[in-house]
PDB file of C-alpha atoms in Angstrom:
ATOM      1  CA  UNK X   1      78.978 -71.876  67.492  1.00  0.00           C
ATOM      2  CA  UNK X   2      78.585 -74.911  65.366  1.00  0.00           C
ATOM      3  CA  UNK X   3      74.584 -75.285  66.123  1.00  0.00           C
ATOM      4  CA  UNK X   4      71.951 -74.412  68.102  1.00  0.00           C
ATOM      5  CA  UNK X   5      69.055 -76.546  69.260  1.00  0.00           C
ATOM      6  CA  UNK X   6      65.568 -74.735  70.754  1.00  0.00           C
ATOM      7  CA  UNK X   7      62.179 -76.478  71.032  1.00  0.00           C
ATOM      8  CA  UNK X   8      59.613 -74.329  69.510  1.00  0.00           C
ATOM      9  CA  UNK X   9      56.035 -75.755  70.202  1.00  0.00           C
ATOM     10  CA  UNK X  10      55.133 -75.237  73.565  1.00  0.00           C
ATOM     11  CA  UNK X  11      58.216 -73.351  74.574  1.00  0.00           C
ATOM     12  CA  UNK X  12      58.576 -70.361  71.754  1.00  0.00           C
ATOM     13  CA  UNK X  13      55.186 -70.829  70.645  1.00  0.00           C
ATOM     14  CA  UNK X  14      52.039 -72.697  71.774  1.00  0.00           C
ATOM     15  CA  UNK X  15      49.942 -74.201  68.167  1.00  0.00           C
ATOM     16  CA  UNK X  16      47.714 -76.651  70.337  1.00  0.00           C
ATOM     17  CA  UNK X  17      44.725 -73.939  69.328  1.00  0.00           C
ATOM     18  CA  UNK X  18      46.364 -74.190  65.637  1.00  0.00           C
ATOM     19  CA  UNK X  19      45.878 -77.854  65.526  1.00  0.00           C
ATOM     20  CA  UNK X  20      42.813 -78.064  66.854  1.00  0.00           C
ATOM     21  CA  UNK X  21      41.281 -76.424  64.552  1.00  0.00           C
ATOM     22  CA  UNK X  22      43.024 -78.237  61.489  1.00  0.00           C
ATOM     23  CA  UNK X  23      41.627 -81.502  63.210  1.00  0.00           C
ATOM     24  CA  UNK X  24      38.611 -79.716  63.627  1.00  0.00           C
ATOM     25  CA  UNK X  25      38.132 -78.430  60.141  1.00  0.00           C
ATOM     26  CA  UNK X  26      38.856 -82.007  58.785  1.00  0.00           C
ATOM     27  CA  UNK X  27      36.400 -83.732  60.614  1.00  0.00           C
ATOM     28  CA  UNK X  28      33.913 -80.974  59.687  1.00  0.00           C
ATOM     29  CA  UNK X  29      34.642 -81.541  56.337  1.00  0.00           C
ATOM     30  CA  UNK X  30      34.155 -85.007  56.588  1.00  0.00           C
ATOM     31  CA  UNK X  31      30.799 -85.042  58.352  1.00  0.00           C
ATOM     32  CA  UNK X  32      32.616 -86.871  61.804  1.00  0.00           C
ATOM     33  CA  UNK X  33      31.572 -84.914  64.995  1.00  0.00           C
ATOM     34  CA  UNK X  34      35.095 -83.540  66.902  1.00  0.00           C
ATOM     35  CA  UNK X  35      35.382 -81.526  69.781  1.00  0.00           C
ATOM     36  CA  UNK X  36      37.959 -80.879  72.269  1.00  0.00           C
ATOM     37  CA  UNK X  37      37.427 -83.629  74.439  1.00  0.00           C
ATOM     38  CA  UNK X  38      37.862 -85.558  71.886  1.00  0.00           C
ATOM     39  CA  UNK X  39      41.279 -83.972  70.917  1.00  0.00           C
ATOM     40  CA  UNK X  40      42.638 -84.236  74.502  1.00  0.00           C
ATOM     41  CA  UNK X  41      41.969 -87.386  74.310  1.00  0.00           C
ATOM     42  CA  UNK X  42      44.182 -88.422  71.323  1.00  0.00           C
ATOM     43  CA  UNK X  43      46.995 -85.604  72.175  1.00  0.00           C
ATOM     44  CA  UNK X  44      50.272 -87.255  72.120  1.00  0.00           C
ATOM     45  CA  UNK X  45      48.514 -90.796  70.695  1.00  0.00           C
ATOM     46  CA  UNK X  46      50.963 -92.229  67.643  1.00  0.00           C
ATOM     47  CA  UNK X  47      49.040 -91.319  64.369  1.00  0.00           C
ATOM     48  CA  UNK X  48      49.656 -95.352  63.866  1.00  0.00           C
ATOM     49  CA  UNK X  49      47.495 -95.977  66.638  1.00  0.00           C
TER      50      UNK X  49
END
């Protein structure tokens, strides 16, 4: 075997709780009002955007 490709998030492991709360933190710490609405909303939205 010469490699192996898997895809981890969302098929191994599921960090969508993980990230939320990073964004969520963040925002906190920055005195801007997040919730999850707000971060299904901007799921899968380029960070250029």
């Amino acid at each position: 075997m010469k490699a192996v490709i898997f895809d981890l998030d969302g098929v191994l492991i599921t960090t969508d709780d993980c990230h939320y709360e990073a964004w969520k933190q963040m925002a906190d710490e920055e005195g801007i009002y997040f919730d999850r609405a707000i971060n299904e909303r901007l799921r899968g939205v380029s960070r250029m955007d």
